Short mmCIF file of C-alpha atoms in Angstrom, two decimals:
data_model
loop_
_atom_site.label_atom_id
_atom_site.label_comp_id
_atom_site.label_asym_id
_atom_site.label_seq_id
_atom_site.Cartn_x
_atom_site.Cartn_y
_atom_site.Cartn_z
CA MET A 1 -11.53 -23.36 -19.92
CA PRO A 2 -10.84 -20.80 -17.18
CA ALA A 3 -7.37 -19.32 -17.03
CA SER A 4 -5.29 -21.00 -14.36
CA ALA A 5 -3.68 -19.01 -11.57
CA PRO A 6 0.10 -18.71 -11.70
CA SER A 7 1.77 -21.37 -9.55
CA LEU A 8 3.38 -20.14 -6.35
CA ALA A 9 7.08 -20.17 -7.12
CA SER A 10 9.81 -20.72 -4.58
CA SER A 11 10.85 -17.10 -5.02
CA VAL A 12 9.03 -13.86 -5.59
CA GLU A 13 10.22 -10.93 -7.67
CA PHE A 14 11.12 -7.74 -5.81
CA ILE A 15 10.88 -4.40 -7.59
CA GLY A 16 12.04 -1.03 -6.30
CA MET A 17 11.73 2.41 -7.83
CA ILE A 18 14.33 5.06 -8.55
CA GLU A 19 14.29 8.79 -9.21
CA THR A 20 16.85 11.04 -10.88
CA GLN A 21 16.95 13.40 -7.89
CA GLU A 22 16.39 13.07 -4.17
CA VAL A 23 12.67 13.67 -3.63
CA SER A 24 9.60 12.04 -2.07
CA GLU A 25 6.37 12.88 -0.30
CA THR A 26 8.43 13.62 2.80
CA ARG A 27 11.37 15.32 1.10
CA PRO A 28 11.41 18.42 -1.08
CA ALA A 29 13.42 18.01 -4.26
CA THR A 30 17.10 18.76 -3.92
CA GLY A 31 19.54 19.26 -6.75
CA PRO A 32 18.82 19.35 -10.49
CA ALA A 33 16.01 17.36 -12.09
CA ILE A 34 18.66 14.98 -13.42
CA ASP A 35 21.47 14.23 -11.01
CA PRO A 36 23.55 11.51 -12.73
CA GLU A 37 25.60 10.66 -9.65
CA TYR A 38 22.55 10.32 -7.39
CA THR A 39 20.71 8.26 -10.02
CA THR A 40 23.64 5.87 -10.23
CA ARG A 41 23.94 5.59 -6.45
CA PHE A 42 20.20 4.96 -6.11
CA ALA A 43 20.22 2.22 -8.75
CA ARG A 44 23.30 0.54 -7.30
CA ALA A 45 21.73 0.60 -3.84
CA HIS A 46 18.84 -1.47 -5.22
CA GLU A 47 21.19 -3.86 -6.97
CA ASP A 48 23.24 -4.31 -3.80
CA ALA A 49 20.02 -4.80 -1.79
CA GLY A 50 18.97 -7.77 -3.91
CA PHE A 51 16.09 -6.24 -5.86
CA ASP A 52 15.27 -7.96 -9.15
CA ARG A 53 14.14 -4.84 -11.01
CA ILE A 54 13.79 -1.10 -10.57
CA LEU A 55 10.82 0.84 -11.89
CA ILE A 56 11.53 4.08 -13.73
CA GLY A 57 8.37 6.17 -13.57
CA TYR A 58 6.54 8.30 -16.11
CA SER A 59 4.79 11.63 -15.97
CA SER A 60 4.56 14.63 -18.28
CA ARG A 61 7.27 16.38 -16.22
CA ARG A 62 9.75 13.59 -15.60
CA PRO A 63 12.95 12.76 -17.49
CA ASP A 64 12.56 10.27 -20.32
CA GLY A 65 12.52 6.81 -18.80
CA THR A 66 14.34 5.02 -21.61
CA GLN A 67 17.25 7.44 -21.35
CA VAL A 68 17.35 6.99 -17.58
CA ALA A 69 17.35 3.22 -18.05
CA ALA A 70 20.27 3.43 -20.50
CA HIS A 71 22.26 5.51 -17.99
CA VAL A 72 21.53 3.04 -15.20
CA ALA A 73 22.24 -0.03 -17.35
CA ALA A 74 25.74 1.22 -18.14
CA ARG A 75 26.51 1.59 -14.44
CA THR A 76 25.01 -1.60 -12.99
CA GLU A 77 25.64 -5.27 -13.57
CA ARG A 78 22.45 -7.32 -13.35
CA ILE A 79 19.40 -5.43 -12.12
CA GLY A 80 16.36 -5.41 -14.39
CA LEU A 81 14.95 -2.15 -15.77
CA LEU A 82 11.17 -1.71 -15.67
CA ILE A 83 10.40 1.31 -17.85
CA ALA A 84 7.00 2.95 -17.40
CA HIS A 85 5.47 3.73 -20.78
CA ARG A 86 2.27 5.44 -21.92
CA PRO A 87 0.95 4.17 -25.23
CA GLY A 88 -0.16 6.80 -27.68
CA PHE A 89 2.69 9.29 -27.76
CA VAL A 90 4.98 7.39 -30.12
CA ALA A 91 4.19 4.81 -32.77
CA PRO A 92 4.18 1.25 -31.41
CA THR A 93 6.73 0.15 -34.02
CA LEU A 94 9.13 2.91 -32.94
CA ALA A 95 8.64 1.97 -29.30
CA ALA A 96 9.22 -1.69 -30.16
CA ARG A 97 12.57 -0.91 -31.80
CA GLY A 98 13.61 1.42 -28.98
CA PHE A 99 12.94 -1.08 -26.22
CA ALA A 100 14.39 -3.97 -28.24
CA THR A 101 17.56 -1.97 -28.92
CA LEU A 102 18.09 -1.28 -25.22
CA ASP A 103 17.22 -4.89 -24.42
CA GLN A 104 19.94 -6.09 -26.77
CA PHE A 105 22.53 -3.71 -25.34
CA THR A 106 21.68 -4.81 -21.78
CA GLY A 107 21.52 -8.54 -22.42
CA GLY A 108 17.79 -8.85 -21.77
CA ARG A 109 17.36 -6.62 -18.73
CA VAL A 110 14.43 -4.54 -20.08
CA ALA A 111 10.76 -4.81 -19.14
CA VAL A 112 7.95 -2.37 -19.97
CA HIS A 113 5.29 -1.15 -17.55
CA THR A 114 2.23 -0.02 -19.49
CA ILE A 115 0.28 2.90 -18.03
CA THR A 116 -2.77 3.85 -20.09
CA GLY A 117 -3.37 7.01 -18.06
CA GLY A 118 -6.10 7.83 -15.58
CA ASN A 119 -5.88 11.60 -15.37
CA ASP A 120 -7.22 13.66 -18.28
CA ALA A 121 -5.31 16.82 -17.35
CA GLU A 122 -2.04 14.91 -17.12
CA GLN A 123 -2.63 13.27 -20.51
CA ARG A 124 -3.40 16.60 -22.18
CA LYS A 125 -0.07 18.06 -21.09
CA ASP A 126 1.53 15.71 -23.60
CA GLY A 127 -1.17 16.33 -26.19
CA ASP A 128 -3.49 13.37 -25.62
CA PHE A 129 -7.16 14.38 -25.64
CA LEU A 130 -8.79 10.95 -25.84
CA GLY A 131 -11.21 9.89 -23.12
CA LYS A 132 -10.48 7.00 -20.80
CA GLU A 133 -12.33 4.29 -22.72
CA GLU A 134 -10.72 5.35 -25.99
CA ARG A 135 -7.31 5.33 -24.33
CA TYR A 136 -7.79 1.72 -23.27
CA GLU A 137 -9.00 0.81 -26.74
CA ARG A 138 -5.86 2.39 -28.17
CA THR A 139 -3.68 0.57 -25.61
CA ASP A 140 -5.23 -2.76 -26.62
CA GLU A 141 -4.37 -2.15 -30.26
CA TYR A 142 -0.94 -0.73 -29.38
CA LEU A 143 0.15 -3.71 -27.29
CA GLY A 144 -0.97 -6.13 -29.97
CA ILE A 145 1.30 -4.37 -32.47
CA LEU A 146 4.13 -4.17 -29.94
CA ARG A 147 4.03 -7.91 -29.28
CA ARG A 148 3.93 -8.68 -32.99
CA ALA A 149 6.81 -6.31 -33.74
CA TRP A 150 8.91 -8.11 -31.12
CA SER A 151 8.15 -11.58 -32.45
CA SER A 152 7.73 -11.27 -36.21
CA ALA A 153 10.62 -12.30 -38.45
CA GLU A 154 8.59 -11.41 -41.52
CA PRO A 155 7.09 -8.07 -42.62
CA PHE A 156 3.51 -7.47 -41.51
CA SER A 157 0.82 -4.87 -42.01
CA HIS A 158 -1.88 -3.61 -39.69
CA GLU A 159 -4.98 -1.50 -40.12
CA GLY A 160 -6.97 -0.59 -37.02
CA ARG A 161 -8.82 2.32 -35.53
CA HIS A 162 -5.75 4.03 -34.09
CA TYR A 163 -2.82 2.64 -36.09
CA ARG A 164 -2.10 1.76 -39.69
CA LEU A 165 1.17 0.40 -41.06
CA GLU A 166 2.36 -1.42 -44.14
CA ASP A 167 5.08 -4.05 -44.51
CA TYR A 168 6.73 -3.33 -41.18
CA SER A 169 9.87 -5.27 -40.37
CA SER A 170 12.81 -4.67 -38.08
CA GLN A 171 16.38 -5.90 -37.85
CA VAL A 172 16.29 -5.57 -34.06
CA LEU A 173 14.27 -7.96 -31.92
CA PRO A 174 14.43 -8.52 -28.15
CA HIS A 175 17.37 -10.32 -26.61
CA ARG A 176 15.25 -13.35 -25.72
CA ALA A 177 12.96 -15.23 -28.07
CA THR A 178 10.20 -14.89 -25.48
CA GLY A 179 10.29 -11.12 -26.00
CA ILE A 180 10.24 -8.30 -23.46
CA PRO A 181 8.08 -8.74 -20.33
CA LEU A 182 4.99 -6.54 -20.25
CA TYR A 183 3.69 -5.23 -16.94
CA PHE A 184 0.36 -3.43 -16.82
CA GLY A 185 -1.16 -1.13 -14.20
CA GLY A 186 -4.77 -0.26 -13.49
CA SER A 187 -7.81 -1.03 -11.36
CA SER A 188 -10.78 -0.32 -13.62
CA GLU A 189 -12.85 -2.79 -15.61
CA ALA A 190 -11.18 -1.51 -18.78
CA ALA A 191 -7.77 -2.10 -17.20
CA TYR A 192 -8.69 -5.65 -16.22
CA ARG A 193 -9.91 -6.33 -19.75
CA VAL A 194 -6.86 -4.99 -21.59
CA GLY A 195 -4.25 -5.99 -19.03
CA GLY A 196 -5.80 -9.41 -18.59
CA LYS A 197 -5.41 -9.91 -22.33
CA HIS A 198 -1.83 -8.67 -22.77
CA ALA A 199 0.13 -8.48 -19.51
CA ASP A 200 2.75 -10.86 -18.23
CA THR A 201 2.35 -9.21 -14.82
CA PHE A 202 -0.64 -7.12 -13.73
CA ALA A 203 0.25 -4.42 -11.19
CA LEU A 204 -2.02 -3.38 -8.31
CA TRP A 205 -1.59 -0.87 -5.52
CA GLY A 206 -1.59 -2.07 -1.92
CA GLU A 207 -5.17 -2.53 -0.78
CA PRO A 208 -6.47 -4.74 2.06
CA LEU A 209 -6.20 -8.46 1.44
CA ALA A 210 -9.89 -9.03 0.69
CA GLU A 211 -10.05 -6.24 -1.89
CA THR A 212 -6.77 -7.36 -3.44
CA ALA A 213 -8.11 -10.89 -3.78
CA GLU A 214 -11.16 -9.49 -5.56
CA GLN A 215 -8.95 -7.63 -8.01
CA ILE A 216 -6.84 -10.72 -8.65
CA ALA A 217 -10.03 -12.64 -9.43
CA SER A 218 -11.09 -9.91 -11.87
CA VAL A 219 -7.73 -10.03 -13.67
CA ARG A 220 -7.88 -13.81 -13.92
CA ALA A 221 -11.45 -13.69 -15.23
CA ALA A 222 -10.43 -11.15 -17.87
CA ALA A 223 -7.49 -13.34 -18.91
CA ALA A 224 -9.84 -16.32 -19.23
CA ALA A 225 -12.28 -14.27 -21.29
CA ALA A 226 -9.39 -13.35 -23.61
CA GLY A 227 -8.68 -17.05 -24.12
CA ARG A 228 -5.46 -17.23 -22.15
CA ALA A 229 -4.50 -20.59 -20.69
CA GLU A 230 -2.45 -18.96 -17.95
CA ALA A 231 -3.32 -15.73 -16.15
CA PRO A 232 -0.81 -12.90 -15.63
CA GLY A 233 1.34 -12.75 -12.55
CA ILE A 234 0.29 -10.21 -9.95
CA SER A 235 2.34 -7.33 -8.58
CA VAL A 236 1.27 -5.53 -5.39
CA SER A 237 2.88 -2.25 -4.27
CA PHE A 238 3.56 -0.94 -0.77
CA ARG A 239 5.57 1.65 1.15
CA PRO A 240 7.09 -0.29 4.08
CA ILE A 241 7.95 1.69 7.23
CA LEU A 242 10.35 -0.36 9.34
CA ALA A 243 11.92 -0.06 12.78
CA ALA A 244 13.51 -2.34 15.35
CA THR A 245 10.33 -2.57 17.47
CA GLU A 246 6.62 -2.20 16.76
CA GLU A 247 6.46 0.91 18.92
CA LEU A 248 9.34 2.58 17.10
CA ALA A 249 7.86 1.64 13.74
CA TRP A 250 4.56 3.30 14.57
CA GLU A 251 6.33 6.36 15.94
CA ARG A 252 8.21 6.59 12.67
CA ALA A 253 5.01 6.10 10.67
CA HIS A 254 3.33 9.03 12.39
CA ARG A 255 6.41 11.20 11.79
CA VAL A 256 6.16 10.33 8.11
CA LEU A 257 2.47 11.22 8.08
CA ASP A 258 3.06 14.53 9.86
CA THR A 259 5.75 15.43 7.34
CA ILE A 260 3.49 14.59 4.39
CA ARG A 261 0.77 16.77 5.84
CA THR A 262 3.10 19.77 5.99
CA GLY A 263 3.31 19.62 2.22
CA THR A 264 7.08 20.01 2.14
CA GLY A 265 7.67 16.98 -0.08
CA ARG A 266 6.47 16.20 -3.59
CA PRO A 267 4.20 13.25 -4.30
CA PHE A 268 3.92 11.76 -7.76
CA PHE A 269 0.51 13.34 -8.35
CA HIS A 270 -0.88 15.38 -5.46
CA GLN A 271 -4.60 16.07 -5.14
CA ARG A 272 -4.36 19.51 -3.61
CA ASN A 273 -7.07 21.22 -1.60
CA GLY A 274 -9.84 22.36 -3.88
CA GLU A 275 -9.07 19.84 -6.61
CA ARG A 276 -11.70 17.30 -7.49
CA ALA A 277 -11.34 13.68 -6.51
CA PRO A 278 -8.88 11.60 -8.55
CA GLN A 279 -10.23 10.17 -11.79
CA ASN A 280 -8.34 6.90 -11.77
CA ALA A 281 -9.89 3.86 -10.15
CA GLY A 282 -6.73 2.88 -8.29
CA SER A 283 -6.60 6.12 -6.31
CA GLN A 284 -10.33 5.97 -5.66
CA ARG A 285 -9.98 2.47 -4.26
CA LEU A 286 -7.12 3.47 -1.93
CA LEU A 287 -9.12 6.43 -0.62
CA ALA A 288 -12.15 4.20 -0.07
CA ALA A 289 -10.07 1.74 1.95
CA ALA A 290 -8.65 4.63 3.98
CA ALA A 291 -12.15 5.95 4.66
CA ARG A 292 -13.16 2.59 6.14
CA ALA A 293 -10.26 2.33 8.57
CA ASP A 294 -6.71 3.50 9.18
CA ARG A 295 -5.38 -0.02 9.77
CA HIS A 296 -6.18 -3.24 7.93
CA ASP A 297 -5.07 -6.84 8.23
CA ARG A 298 -1.65 -7.48 9.72
CA ALA A 299 0.16 -4.19 9.04
CA LEU A 300 -1.51 -2.16 6.26
CA TRP A 301 -1.81 1.55 7.11
CA THR A 302 -3.79 3.92 4.89
CA PRO A 303 -3.58 7.53 6.23
CA THR A 304 -0.57 8.14 4.00
CA ALA A 305 -2.84 7.58 1.00
CA THR A 306 -5.37 10.09 2.28
CA ALA A 307 -2.67 12.67 3.00
CA THR A 308 -1.39 12.53 -0.58
CA GLY A 309 -4.74 12.13 -2.32
CA ALA A 310 -3.60 8.59 -3.19
CA GLY A 311 -1.42 9.99 -5.93
CA GLY A 312 0.40 6.73 -6.58
CA ASN A 313 1.13 3.66 -4.49
CA THR A 314 0.93 5.35 -1.10
CA THR A 315 -0.29 2.79 1.45
CA ALA A 316 2.23 1.65 4.04
CA LEU A 317 3.09 -1.59 5.80
CA VAL A 318 4.23 -0.68 9.31
CA GLY A 319 6.18 -2.76 11.80
CA THR A 320 9.36 -4.63 12.46
CA PRO A 321 10.98 -6.38 9.50
CA GLU A 322 9.48 -9.65 10.76
CA THR A 323 5.96 -8.20 10.86
CA VAL A 324 6.22 -6.57 7.44
CA ALA A 325 7.74 -9.72 5.92
CA ARG A 326 4.76 -11.73 7.19
CA ALA A 327 2.41 -9.10 5.79
CA LEU A 328 4.07 -9.32 2.37
CA LEU A 329 3.79 -13.11 2.50
CA ASP A 330 0.06 -12.74 3.21
CA TYR A 331 -0.21 -11.21 -0.27
CA VAL A 332 1.92 -13.96 -1.78
CA ASP A 333 -0.51 -16.43 -0.24
CA ILE A 334 -3.42 -14.91 -2.17
CA GLY A 335 -1.58 -14.85 -5.49
CA ALA A 336 1.02 -12.06 -5.62
CA THR A 337 4.11 -13.02 -7.63
CA THR A 338 5.82 -9.61 -7.52
CA LEU A 339 6.26 -7.21 -4.61
CA LEU A 340 7.00 -3.58 -5.42
CA ILE A 341 8.34 -1.80 -2.35
CA ARG A 342 9.66 1.73 -2.06
CA GLY A 343 10.14 3.98 0.90
CA TYR A 344 9.20 7.45 2.00
CA ASP A 345 12.95 7.90 2.65
CA PRO A 346 13.77 6.43 -0.74
CA LEU A 347 17.50 5.72 -0.79
CA ASP A 348 17.94 4.86 2.88
CA ASP A 349 14.85 2.65 2.84
CA ALA A 350 16.04 0.73 -0.22
CA ILE A 351 19.25 -0.09 1.65
CA ASP A 352 17.30 -1.13 4.76
CA TYR A 353 14.95 -3.35 2.77
CA GLY A 354 17.97 -5.20 1.41
CA ARG A 355 19.45 -5.66 4.87
CA HIS A 356 16.38 -6.46 6.91
CA LEU A 357 13.24 -7.21 4.84
CA ILE A 358 13.93 -8.92 1.52
CA PRO A 359 16.09 -11.66 3.08
CA LEU A 360 13.31 -12.59 5.51
CA VAL A 361 10.76 -13.00 2.73
CA ARG A 362 13.12 -15.00 0.58
CA GLN A 363 14.16 -17.18 3.50
CA GLU A 364 10.55 -18.12 4.21
CA LEU A 365 9.84 -18.78 0.54
CA ALA A 366 12.90 -21.01 0.32
CA HIS A 367 11.76 -22.85 3.45
CA ARG A 368 8.33 -23.41 1.93
CA ALA A 369 9.85 -24.67 -1.31
CA ALA A 370 12.11 -27.07 0.55
CA THR A 371 9.35 -28.53 2.71
CA THR A 372 6.46 -28.92 0.26
CA PRO A 373 5.63 -32.48 -0.79
CA ALA A 374 6.49 -31.69 -4.41
CA ALA A 375 9.96 -30.48 -3.42
CA LEU A 376 10.54 -33.49 -1.18
CA SER A 377 9.46 -35.95 -3.85
CA GLY A 378 11.61 -34.29 -6.52
#
């Protein structure tokens, strides 16, 4: 039986992203690599803005995400912590205990975002020399062990291609019996296969609606092939650029683009002049969309992806809060259950999203929930 699509809930999850210093594609890094006061202020801004979770990223140069999450958890009240994690650098049982420990201390606020890795040079900096297909094979095995370690009350053993363990058991399990939510990023066939099998939420970058719908169908097909009765939720990521009028929003968007092109900021991964095209499918897809047109659908703008080499979620939604809210709802209408939004002016934009954008989306979703036949009959 094919996997069913997730039902459209009356609310959608909003995720932001924090850094430990002030930096973006439009801003050169200021201060130390770890600025505790700024990190706290950034996290609290998201909590005050009404975000559900904040993503803490991963690269071979960044501070350890679990430690950042622990710092943030001690200084916030409710916001969820989505910790990016690359399988393969620590044993899955050790990772399971680490995440479960933090989950217990935070009362169930932890989620894990699995990134298998799409850049060979980046992987090798941390000592991983497997090819892409082998990395996904390892991730498949890793996540199976992780899930079992979070749910098993009895010792278990495992012998696979990448991992072997005997009589593993742990005193620490996740805060909730349902375990720790697993998010999964990727846009390749291997990503669909592994993420479709394991993920609670499958994360995509912001492509045009038609291409996003195709990816959602691929994820759902992979989930069905893995025997799942219900497909993963879908996260889509954007960089909203807001202003009070359409004209001002587009003026601001072009200022952002001009600043990126000067190279004064620092993107997550930057494909510099002379470097070969990105290896990962997600970046390739963003660049392909940008090559077709600068503007797509209601408000999607792609030159920011081209300017950065699509080194991360780099496509923008440009317009007034009303326009961008409608654009986000367009993605909800095709199956998105999570919206990851972060700005090119990171802290200020997070505050603005809470004031002007998130409430509009939630208001419309609440209106839909209140006026559907199911809601009226209940």
